[in-house]
Amino acid sequence: MAQKAKELPSAPLPFTAIVGLETARQALLLLAVDPMLAGVAIGAGAGTGKSALVRAFARMLASGREFDPTLPCNLVEMPVGVSEDRLLGGIDIEATLALGERVHRSGLLARANGSLLYVDSVNLLDDSTINHILGALDSGVVRVEREGISVVEPARFALLVTYDPAEGPPRRHLLDRLGLIVAPIGKAPVTTRAEVVRRNLQANLDYEDDEALVLAGVLAARELLPTVTITDEQIRQLSMTALALGIEGHRADMFAVRAARAAAALAGRDAVSNEDLELAVRLVMLPRATRMPEMTQEEAQPPPPTPEPAPPPPSQREEDEQNDEEDQPPKPPDEELTVEDLILAAMETEVPPDILETPFTVRRRGRSGSRGTISGQRGRHIRSVPGRPAQGRLDVIATLRAAAPWQRLRASEHPHHQHRRGRIHLRADDLHIKKYRSKAGTLFCFLVDASGSMALHRMRQAKGAVNSLLQQAYVHRDQVALLAFRGERADLLLPPSQSVELAKRALDVLPTGGGTPLAAALLAAYQISEQARARGIFRTTIVLITDGRPNVPLKADPTMDKNRRLEQARQEVQQLAGRLRAAGIGAVVIDTQRSFVSRGEAQQLAAWLGGRYVYLPNGRGDQIANAVIAASEEV
């Protein structure tokens, strides 16, 4: 008889049973000890259990509420697409219609007062929602001034956010207000993955004792925290570390002091030790670093292992043990650590190699996702205005809100209708229609000249620029396409996409050599732009990496001599460039020709396109990307 397959348990795993997120678990425990740390941000890939860890954390704290009523255990979850009414609060339609007067309904921020507010995929929130959260974190209240309502409600909560680093980073301003940031967690080793599967399959595993022990430690640490001391010299070390890492502002210094004291209390100590300082640097300061301090080679290298002495003979070992028991010297205090020691000790744990690729090191010219916004019948509902259904989509909620305060008066004007219970009296001026705004990203269409001896060099430039732009694709809603032109045609290697992996594959397989069919490349770019416009992307910027010398026309006559063929190719490029310019398509021409052999063809091409000319014969990918972004924002 076949053995019955094991079924996954229906009950979620407890806090202590989730593996692979030890650093995140430690950060959550520090927040439980000191809620003044404001919150925790956890960056980890999809399916790593970060959401399960947050929910298990809230359940564990809820079980200790009877011992400490001040524990923030109620978990209020905010969806990514939350509306402004749901977030801030507004009119309660049913109560307003029943009572005939405006009745306020609290939003998620006010409901989270004294509790935990959880946002998954926080990097996908729009700017307006993040700004409301920032306002509540800074002021501790929610202010609602709309539709005849003026309400101020308390909103002091601890914010827990998670995100997938592959989808882009969260906003720097939001992370800056959270005390603890868990750097993006890499792939789990095989042993960890196997343990995750084992624990999910074995539903009968008992973690009650482990979780009770952890909770008892948190409760004891909360009582001990007010008596934990930190010296002036230790505070000075943390401040010097912040300066060495290029951290702006003073929030990190204050959060680091609180994290160190909470770590000491959690360990049962009444004074902060070097171990607590190292943990504070790891969770508070390293994720905020904008640079790494310069260290000597001796400081950067770990000390060599000291050889262990040979074991003494058994008779002498017994005498030594007796002497140790009789006269054991006191444990020496912690030695004073330098700034370099603190940073190196904090980085001994698993830290991603791209530690400086954080929102704190990114400085963009414009606001996140603000390269272009369009209004229409699609996108995010931003407001409702008086209007007729023929002018847009009817907003039933806003219409009822406008009509609700006048129901008693209108009912008295029509007494013959009073016998019809539940009737709502609407007028034309009550009707409201929805206004939408969608973030319209930019399509960056790279046209790479794959002809001639400089083709490989141009491809290296394009590869770096494409990778730089794709790092921001999720935030700005941008897409990148890649065409290579050589011989007699232009080939679409990468259709409009936000995928870094697809771009890498397209850039790794590129044939080179042959003529320069620049006209075919411009025509293909125009067609791709029209297709993108049909999908809702109304802004296209073409990026030409070329020397600007066309020599292959669209349809060449075999009987045509070389000079006439070159002239025809030049005329076609000029005509197509004018067509692209008339269509409002932006352009950046990256001139890769050496100055001593250039005759100004690329500069002339940029003038025809009405675009920007950049001379970067040896330019790096990030330089090209910055030039492209600047040109896109000038349009």
XYZ file of C-alpha atoms in Angstrom:
635
model
C 0.000 0.000 0.000
C 1.422 3.324 -1.045
C 2.394 5.665 1.734
C 0.169 8.712 2.004
C 1.938 11.915 1.032
C 2.589 14.420 3.768
C 0.289 17.416 3.734
C 1.339 20.924 4.493
C 0.076 22.153 7.846
C -2.836 24.550 7.781
C -1.609 26.530 10.780
C 1.145 29.091 10.117
C 4.601 28.544 11.536
C 5.439 30.319 14.803
C 8.034 33.064 15.081
C 10.850 30.808 16.263
C 10.244 28.156 13.569
C 10.986 30.337 10.543
C 14.552 29.832 9.329
C 16.822 31.810 7.029
C 15.835 35.236 8.399
C 17.873 35.386 11.591
C 18.972 39.008 11.131
C 15.399 40.106 10.426
C 14.203 38.205 13.502
C 16.808 39.977 15.633
C 15.722 43.378 14.302
C 12.065 42.665 15.112
C 12.955 41.679 18.668
C 14.864 44.947 19.151
C 11.777 46.835 17.955
C 9.620 44.918 20.437
C 11.956 45.971 23.244
C 12.051 49.643 22.184
C 9.155 50.758 19.922
C 10.850 54.185 19.668
C 13.027 52.578 16.984
C 10.016 53.417 14.778
C 10.078 50.335 12.551
C 11.903 47.665 10.579
C 12.511 47.365 6.831
C 13.292 43.886 5.487
C 14.622 43.387 1.976
C 14.463 39.779 0.759
C 13.519 37.921 -2.380
C 10.136 36.437 -3.157
C 9.261 33.295 -1.206
C 11.823 33.782 1.573
C 9.184 33.974 4.318
C 9.517 37.660 5.228
C 5.747 38.216 5.334
C 5.256 35.046 7.378
C 7.912 36.248 9.821
C 6.171 39.605 10.337
C 2.776 38.005 10.957
C 4.282 35.417 13.317
C 5.986 38.260 15.193
C 2.637 39.977 15.748
C 1.025 36.731 16.949
C 3.844 36.157 19.432
C 3.502 39.656 20.886
C -0.267 39.205 21.128
C 0.248 36.207 23.396
C 2.211 38.422 25.805
C -0.344 41.248 25.930
C -1.778 39.914 29.206
C 1.623 40.407 30.864
C 2.392 43.790 29.271
C -0.629 45.698 27.891
C 1.681 48.200 26.148
C 3.035 45.615 23.705
C 2.266 46.722 20.113
C 0.765 43.466 18.878
C -2.251 44.335 16.700
C -1.174 44.034 13.059
C -2.868 46.395 10.601
C -1.993 45.458 7.006
C -1.984 48.052 4.242
C -2.420 46.900 0.634
C -0.243 48.435 -2.085
C -3.224 49.877 -3.945
C -4.857 51.475 -0.907
C -7.065 54.460 -1.683
C -6.723 57.787 0.082
C -10.103 57.373 1.815
C -9.081 53.971 3.125
C -5.713 55.297 4.282
C -6.688 58.577 5.947
C -10.385 58.081 6.605
C -13.430 59.886 5.326
C -17.191 59.925 5.413
C -19.013 56.794 6.515
C -21.635 56.623 3.772
C -24.083 54.279 5.517
C -24.015 56.159 8.829
C -24.241 59.512 7.066
C -27.292 58.452 5.059
C -28.944 56.965 8.149
C -28.374 59.984 10.424
C -28.561 62.738 7.868
C -25.283 64.287 9.025
C -21.643 63.690 8.215
C -20.112 60.765 10.119
C -16.349 60.214 10.057
C -14.757 56.799 9.544
C -11.144 56.261 10.656
C -8.559 55.132 8.128
C -5.771 52.572 8.381
C -3.239 55.013 9.823
C -5.518 55.929 12.727
C -6.520 52.306 13.291
C -2.836 51.398 13.641
C -2.392 53.787 16.585
C -0.521 51.951 19.351
C -0.074 48.912 17.092
C 1.937 47.608 14.141
C 1.352 48.852 10.602
C 2.569 46.376 7.968
C 3.171 47.168 4.286
C 4.365 44.442 1.928
C 5.989 45.466 -1.384
C 6.498 48.953 0.041
C 8.718 49.853 -2.931
C 5.623 49.717 -5.179
C 3.641 52.314 -3.209
C 2.957 55.569 -5.038
C 4.428 58.827 -3.799
C 1.146 60.209 -2.458
C 0.602 57.228 -0.146
C 4.200 57.335 1.089
C 3.889 61.055 1.815
C 0.846 60.422 4.029
C 2.759 57.706 5.917
C 5.726 60.048 6.364
C 3.436 62.735 7.730
C 1.966 60.344 10.295
C 5.422 59.078 11.334
C 6.696 62.628 11.837
C 3.689 64.129 13.616
C 2.059 61.103 15.253
C -1.378 62.218 14.049
C -3.603 62.000 10.974
C -5.294 65.176 9.795
C -8.367 64.915 7.590
C -9.596 68.162 6.029
C -12.008 67.276 3.268
C -15.707 67.268 2.305
C -16.742 69.350 5.285
C -14.856 67.152 7.793
C -12.040 68.391 10.033
C -10.614 65.577 12.177
C -7.293 65.020 13.939
C -6.671 61.456 15.129
C -3.626 59.952 16.905
C -1.484 57.686 14.731
C 1.589 56.521 16.638
C 2.566 53.125 15.326
C 5.580 50.959 14.589
C 5.993 50.495 10.839
C 7.019 47.121 9.411
C 7.800 47.050 5.686
C 9.076 44.313 3.383
C 10.099 44.388 -0.261
C 11.729 42.365 -2.998
C 15.022 44.037 -4.033
C 14.548 42.763 -7.601
C 11.564 45.129 -7.930
C 13.566 48.220 -6.976
C 14.359 49.923 -3.668
C 11.868 51.811 -1.479
C 12.022 55.564 -1.160
C 14.996 56.842 0.795
C 12.856 59.229 2.876
C 10.743 56.358 4.188
C 13.702 54.130 5.064
C 15.396 57.042 6.801
C 12.562 57.224 9.334
C 12.816 53.529 10.260
C 15.396 52.678 12.870
C 16.334 49.180 11.696
C 17.036 48.173 8.099
C 17.828 44.588 7.189
C 20.009 44.642 4.088
C 18.748 42.584 1.125
C 19.133 38.911 1.948
C 20.778 36.729 -0.681
C 20.048 33.177 -1.694
C 19.746 30.676 1.129
C 22.204 27.761 1.249
C 21.053 24.221 0.571
C 20.879 23.293 4.251
C 18.601 26.256 5.006
C 16.301 25.483 2.081
C 16.028 21.862 3.156
C 15.237 22.910 6.722
C 12.462 25.218 5.477
C 10.836 22.317 3.634
C 11.213 20.000 6.621
C 9.570 22.387 9.048
C 6.672 23.075 6.707
C 6.051 19.361 6.203
C 6.202 18.393 9.889
C 3.161 20.000 11.418
C 3.633 18.226 14.743
C 6.802 20.096 15.695
C 6.384 21.906 18.997
C 7.841 25.393 19.293
C 5.750 26.611 22.199
C 8.596 26.404 24.703
C 11.015 28.211 22.369
C 8.533 30.968 21.633
C 7.609 31.350 25.306
C 11.297 31.712 26.125
C 11.794 34.402 23.469
C 8.698 36.272 24.629
C 9.855 36.125 28.243
C 13.172 37.608 27.148
C 11.382 40.470 25.397
C 9.215 41.219 28.452
C 12.234 41.171 30.749
C 14.189 43.412 28.377
C 11.373 45.971 28.278
C 11.533 46.223 32.074
C 15.336 46.448 32.063
C 15.632 48.973 29.218
C 15.171 52.188 31.301
C 18.161 51.226 33.482
C 20.564 50.313 30.642
C 23.455 52.780 30.432
C 25.654 53.821 27.533
C 28.817 55.865 28.025
C 29.642 59.168 26.370
C 32.623 57.531 24.678
C 30.389 54.843 23.136
C 28.006 57.514 21.824
C 31.020 59.333 20.380
C 32.137 56.113 18.655
C 28.725 55.702 17.011
C 28.719 59.318 15.825
C 32.222 58.962 14.389
C 31.108 55.789 12.613
C 28.183 57.657 11.065
C 30.538 60.357 9.783
C 32.969 57.784 8.401
C 30.143 56.083 6.485
C 28.882 59.373 5.037
C 25.473 59.202 6.763
C 23.401 62.370 6.577
C 21.416 63.815 9.473
C 21.264 62.711 13.100
C 18.501 60.106 12.975
C 20.975 57.278 12.473
C 22.976 58.306 15.550
C 19.895 58.336 17.777
C 18.550 55.101 16.326
C 21.939 53.431 16.820
C 22.028 54.419 20.500
C 18.522 53.054 21.002
C 19.374 49.833 19.142
C 22.502 49.297 21.231
C 20.604 49.807 24.498
C 17.808 47.495 23.334
C 20.355 44.827 22.373
C 21.975 45.075 25.805
C 18.591 44.782 27.540
C 17.676 41.772 25.388
C 20.918 40.102 26.467
C 20.185 40.853 30.123
C 22.953 43.441 30.511
C 22.540 46.785 32.288
C 25.342 48.423 30.275
C 26.058 48.563 26.542
C 28.957 46.369 25.392
C 31.008 46.241 22.190
C 28.770 43.462 20.916
C 25.752 45.744 21.212
C 27.555 48.549 19.366
C 28.448 46.180 16.528
C 24.825 45.081 16.184
C 23.670 48.714 16.096
C 26.162 49.525 13.336
C 25.060 46.495 11.331
C 21.313 47.184 11.516
C 21.245 50.974 11.614
C 24.334 52.455 9.984
C 25.638 50.080 7.321
C 22.363 50.114 5.327
C 22.511 53.938 5.376
C 26.146 54.162 4.267
C 26.967 56.300 1.248
C 30.663 55.474 1.291
C 33.113 53.147 2.969
C 35.948 54.622 5.037
C 39.454 54.179 3.723
C 41.319 51.491 5.635
C 44.860 50.274 5.454
C 45.499 46.829 4.105
C 46.384 45.604 7.596
C 43.046 46.889 8.962
C 41.040 45.370 6.121
C 42.594 41.921 6.560
C 41.452 39.739 9.472
C 44.162 38.930 12.011
C 45.992 35.629 11.420
C 44.918 32.763 13.644
C 47.122 32.267 16.667
C 48.467 28.724 17.076
C 47.028 26.816 19.978
C 49.555 25.714 22.605
C 50.152 22.014 23.106
C 47.961 20.489 25.853
C 49.772 19.999 29.207
C 50.215 16.519 30.694
C 47.259 15.148 32.695
C 48.862 15.738 36.115
C 49.631 19.378 35.389
C 46.164 19.876 33.810
C 44.484 18.804 37.076
C 46.676 21.192 39.094
C 45.888 24.065 36.742
C 42.151 23.409 37.008
C 42.327 23.433 40.811
C 44.293 26.691 40.758
C 41.783 28.236 38.391
C 38.877 27.321 40.641
C 40.643 28.716 43.728
C 41.838 31.993 42.240
C 39.968 32.951 39.057
C 40.758 36.507 37.902
C 37.836 38.807 37.119
C 36.753 39.127 33.475
C 38.403 42.145 31.856
C 36.090 44.873 30.596
C 35.526 45.459 26.897
C 38.408 47.159 25.166
C 37.662 50.425 23.432
C 36.909 49.864 19.740
C 37.979 52.177 16.940
C 35.625 53.212 14.155
C 37.311 50.760 11.775
C 36.938 47.971 14.333
C 33.213 48.663 14.661
C 32.644 48.653 10.900
C 34.711 45.532 10.267
C 33.056 43.667 13.149
C 29.611 44.612 11.831
C 30.549 43.406 8.341
C 31.776 40.009 9.531
C 28.228 38.741 9.176
C 26.639 38.191 5.780
C 26.541 41.577 4.057
C 25.704 41.832 0.347
C 28.611 42.918 -1.879
C 26.547 45.817 -3.231
C 26.042 47.311 0.221
C 26.399 50.821 -1.221
C 23.681 50.224 -3.850
C 21.010 51.592 -1.509
C 18.426 54.377 -1.805
C 20.686 56.535 0.386
C 23.344 56.659 -2.360
C 20.903 57.388 -5.188
C 20.471 61.034 -6.170
C 18.004 61.505 -8.993
C 17.182 64.754 -10.725
C 13.451 64.380 -10.357
C 10.946 62.755 -8.093
C 10.514 59.015 -8.192
C 8.128 58.041 -10.928
C 7.575 61.635 -12.039
C 9.049 61.639 -15.553
C 5.568 61.921 -16.957
C 1.979 61.690 -15.786
C -1.074 61.497 -17.983
C -4.724 61.930 -17.186
C -7.397 59.776 -18.718
C -9.654 56.836 -17.991
C -6.896 54.568 -16.674
C -4.464 54.715 -13.794
C -4.809 55.768 -10.183
C -7.988 57.538 -9.067
C -6.705 60.876 -7.728
C -9.917 62.852 -7.150
C -13.545 63.255 -8.156
C -15.060 66.404 -9.639
C -18.623 67.476 -10.485
C -19.605 66.351 -13.937
C -21.899 64.254 -16.100
C -21.520 60.508 -16.782
C -20.893 61.317 -20.434
C -17.712 63.147 -19.396
C -16.160 60.209 -17.557
C -16.775 57.356 -15.180
C -19.341 58.066 -12.469
C -18.020 57.992 -8.897
C -20.930 56.555 -6.947
C -19.304 57.072 -3.532
C -18.489 60.739 -4.175
C -21.989 61.279 -5.564
C -23.583 59.834 -2.433
C -21.288 61.918 -0.249
C -22.409 65.085 -1.991
C -26.077 64.140 -1.645
C -26.034 62.717 1.910
C -26.147 66.002 3.918
C -29.268 67.167 2.031
C -31.453 64.070 2.346
C -33.693 65.302 5.204
C -34.256 68.662 3.531
C -35.073 67.080 0.179
C -37.359 64.532 1.794
C -39.353 67.355 3.409
C -39.674 69.017 0.003
C -41.283 65.825 -1.364
C -43.632 64.552 1.367
C -45.511 62.329 -1.089
C -42.303 60.256 -1.398
C -41.840 59.672 2.351
C -43.711 56.357 2.233
C -40.931 54.955 0.020
C -38.342 53.945 2.608
C -34.682 54.026 1.624
C -35.210 56.410 -1.280
C -32.185 58.639 -2.015
C -32.884 62.050 -3.521
C -30.235 62.912 -6.106
C -29.826 66.030 -8.196
C -27.668 66.802 -11.193
C -25.205 68.867 -9.181
C -24.569 65.834 -6.919
C -23.038 63.812 -9.740
C -19.262 63.378 -9.603
C -16.949 61.725 -12.117
C -13.533 60.183 -11.516
C -10.271 61.728 -12.561
C -7.329 59.382 -13.091
C -3.603 59.780 -13.302
C -1.240 57.077 -14.440
C 2.519 57.204 -14.179
C 3.676 57.194 -17.767
C 7.193 55.841 -17.921
C 9.636 56.447 -20.729
C 10.688 53.945 -23.367
C 14.438 54.169 -23.924
C 15.158 52.675 -27.336
C 18.875 51.968 -27.781
C 20.103 51.925 -31.385
C 23.600 50.457 -31.350
C 25.817 50.724 -34.390
C 27.169 47.167 -34.796
C 29.171 47.976 -37.920
C 32.864 48.651 -38.260
C 35.815 48.113 -35.979
C 34.309 50.051 -33.040
C 31.281 47.764 -32.705
C 32.523 45.845 -29.665
C 33.427 49.081 -27.887
C 29.963 50.489 -28.533
C 28.384 47.317 -27.219
C 30.283 47.615 -23.941
C 29.014 51.168 -23.588
C 25.442 50.137 -24.364
C 25.590 47.242 -21.928
C 26.568 49.482 -19.025
C 23.972 52.115 -19.899
C 21.156 49.577 -20.266
C 22.006 48.001 -16.921
C 22.066 51.408 -15.215
C 18.672 52.357 -16.613
C 17.103 49.010 -15.790
C 18.083 49.414 -12.134
C 15.555 52.277 -12.017
C 12.948 50.735 -14.308
C 10.530 49.593 -11.585
C 10.633 52.962 -9.816
C 10.147 55.127 -12.905
C 7.938 52.663 -14.863
C 10.513 52.871 -17.657
C 11.163 50.255 -20.300
C 14.222 49.612 -22.426
C 14.424 48.284 -25.979
C 17.584 47.409 -27.898
C 18.201 47.395 -31.645
C 21.470 46.643 -33.414
C 21.971 47.780 -36.997
C 24.583 46.390 -39.352
C 24.768 45.112 -42.920
C 21.470 46.061 -44.551
C 18.968 45.898 -41.682
C 18.245 46.654 -38.020
C 17.507 43.745 -35.687
C 15.350 44.046 -32.571
C 17.380 42.176 -29.958
C 15.313 43.212 -26.919
C 11.636 44.233 -27.173
C 10.486 46.899 -24.647
C 11.136 45.303 -21.269
C 12.111 45.924 -17.635
C 13.993 42.639 -17.302
C 17.692 42.874 -16.469
C 18.214 39.201 -17.345
C 16.702 39.540 -20.823
C 18.877 42.572 -21.485
C 22.034 40.727 -20.474
C 21.221 37.850 -22.804
C 20.497 40.216 -25.704
C 23.717 42.134 -25.152
C 25.837 38.989 -24.996
C 24.921 37.765 -28.481
C 25.481 40.551 -30.972
C 26.980 40.021 -34.446
C 29.231 42.816 -35.680
C 30.676 44.102 -38.942
C 29.276 45.242 -42.282
C 27.658 48.501 -43.433
C 25.768 51.143 -41.449
C 22.001 51.067 -42.247
C 21.157 54.066 -40.030
C 17.900 54.798 -41.889
C 16.626 51.267 -41.201
C 17.402 51.775 -37.496
C 15.468 55.072 -37.329
C 12.490 53.555 -39.132
C 12.430 50.587 -36.756
C 12.650 52.940 -33.757
C 9.652 54.924 -35.033
C 7.606 51.744 -35.410
C 8.507 50.598 -31.885
C 7.510 54.016 -30.524
C 4.097 53.792 -32.183
C 3.549 50.315 -30.754
C 4.515 51.576 -27.278
C 2.083 54.484 -27.600
C -0.730 52.007 -28.255
C 0.173 50.307 -24.942
C 0.044 53.555 -22.962
C 3.724 54.638 -23.059
C 3.579 58.089 -24.632
C 7.218 59.105 -24.192
C 10.047 57.585 -26.180
C 13.699 58.563 -26.177
C 15.983 56.975 -28.742
C 19.631 56.575 -27.804
C 21.941 56.334 -30.809
C 25.429 54.999 -30.090
C 27.142 55.562 -33.417
C 29.634 57.638 -35.350
C 26.753 59.006 -37.454
C 27.987 57.846 -40.871
C 25.135 56.166 -42.841
C 26.214 54.290 -45.963
C 23.341 51.852 -46.645
C 19.956 53.206 -47.914
C 16.629 51.519 -47.257
C 16.247 50.332 -50.840
C 19.479 50.513 -52.760
C 19.584 50.263 -56.549
C 22.272 47.732 -57.573
C 23.198 49.925 -60.528
C 23.756 52.975 -58.334
C 27.348 54.042 -57.796
C 28.875 54.511 -54.344
C 28.541 58.288 -54.131
C 24.870 58.274 -55.117
C 24.207 55.464 -52.662
C 25.823 57.466 -49.841
C 23.814 60.556 -50.763
C 20.550 58.583 -50.811
C 21.337 57.085 -47.389
C 22.036 60.577 -46.016
C 18.767 62.003 -47.417
C 16.725 59.114 -45.963
C 18.268 59.627 -42.521
C 17.491 63.360 -42.671
C 13.850 62.727 -43.654
C 13.309 60.053 -41.005
C 14.971 62.231 -38.376
C 12.515 65.011 -39.172
C 9.633 62.559 -38.861
C 10.830 61.400 -35.439
C 11.238 64.990 -34.311
C 7.720 65.891 -35.472
C 6.335 62.908 -33.535
C 7.806 64.291 -30.302
C 10.339 61.488 -29.889
C 13.364 62.572 -27.884
C 16.862 61.664 -28.966
C 20.366 61.401 -27.567
C 23.290 60.825 -29.926
C 26.357 59.344 -28.261
C 29.326 60.089 -30.545
C 31.870 57.266 -30.349
C 34.148 58.535 -33.122
C 37.626 59.757 -32.279
C 37.911 63.534 -32.542
C 40.820 63.436 -35.005
C 38.807 61.431 -37.565
C 35.325 62.826 -36.879
C 33.743 65.079 -39.488
C 30.763 66.106 -37.346
C 28.290 63.518 -38.711
C 26.958 62.565 -35.257
C 26.513 66.217 -34.288
C 24.601 66.850 -37.521
C 22.416 63.813 -36.827
C 21.556 65.164 -33.361
C 20.556 68.494 -34.937
C 18.251 66.752 -37.425
C 16.634 64.821 -34.593
C 16.333 67.908 -32.417
C 18.073 65.929 -29.689
C 21.117 66.124 -27.480
C 24.638 65.505 -28.700
C 27.113 63.896 -26.275
C 30.744 63.238 -27.161
C 31.795 60.163 -25.183
C 34.299 58.119 -27.169
C 35.435 56.376 -23.970
C 32.313 56.959 -21.885
C 31.220 54.524 -19.214
C 27.743 53.073 -19.037
C 26.699 55.190 -16.074
C 27.802 58.379 -17.879
C 25.674 57.474 -20.876
C 22.708 56.628 -18.617
C 22.959 59.991 -16.827
C 23.066 61.826 -20.152
C 20.035 59.904 -21.367
C 18.029 60.638 -18.197
C 18.931 64.323 -18.350
C 17.829 64.543 -21.974
C 14.569 62.747 -21.193
C 13.729 65.211 -18.421
C 14.411 68.194 -20.690
C 11.643 67.117 -23.067
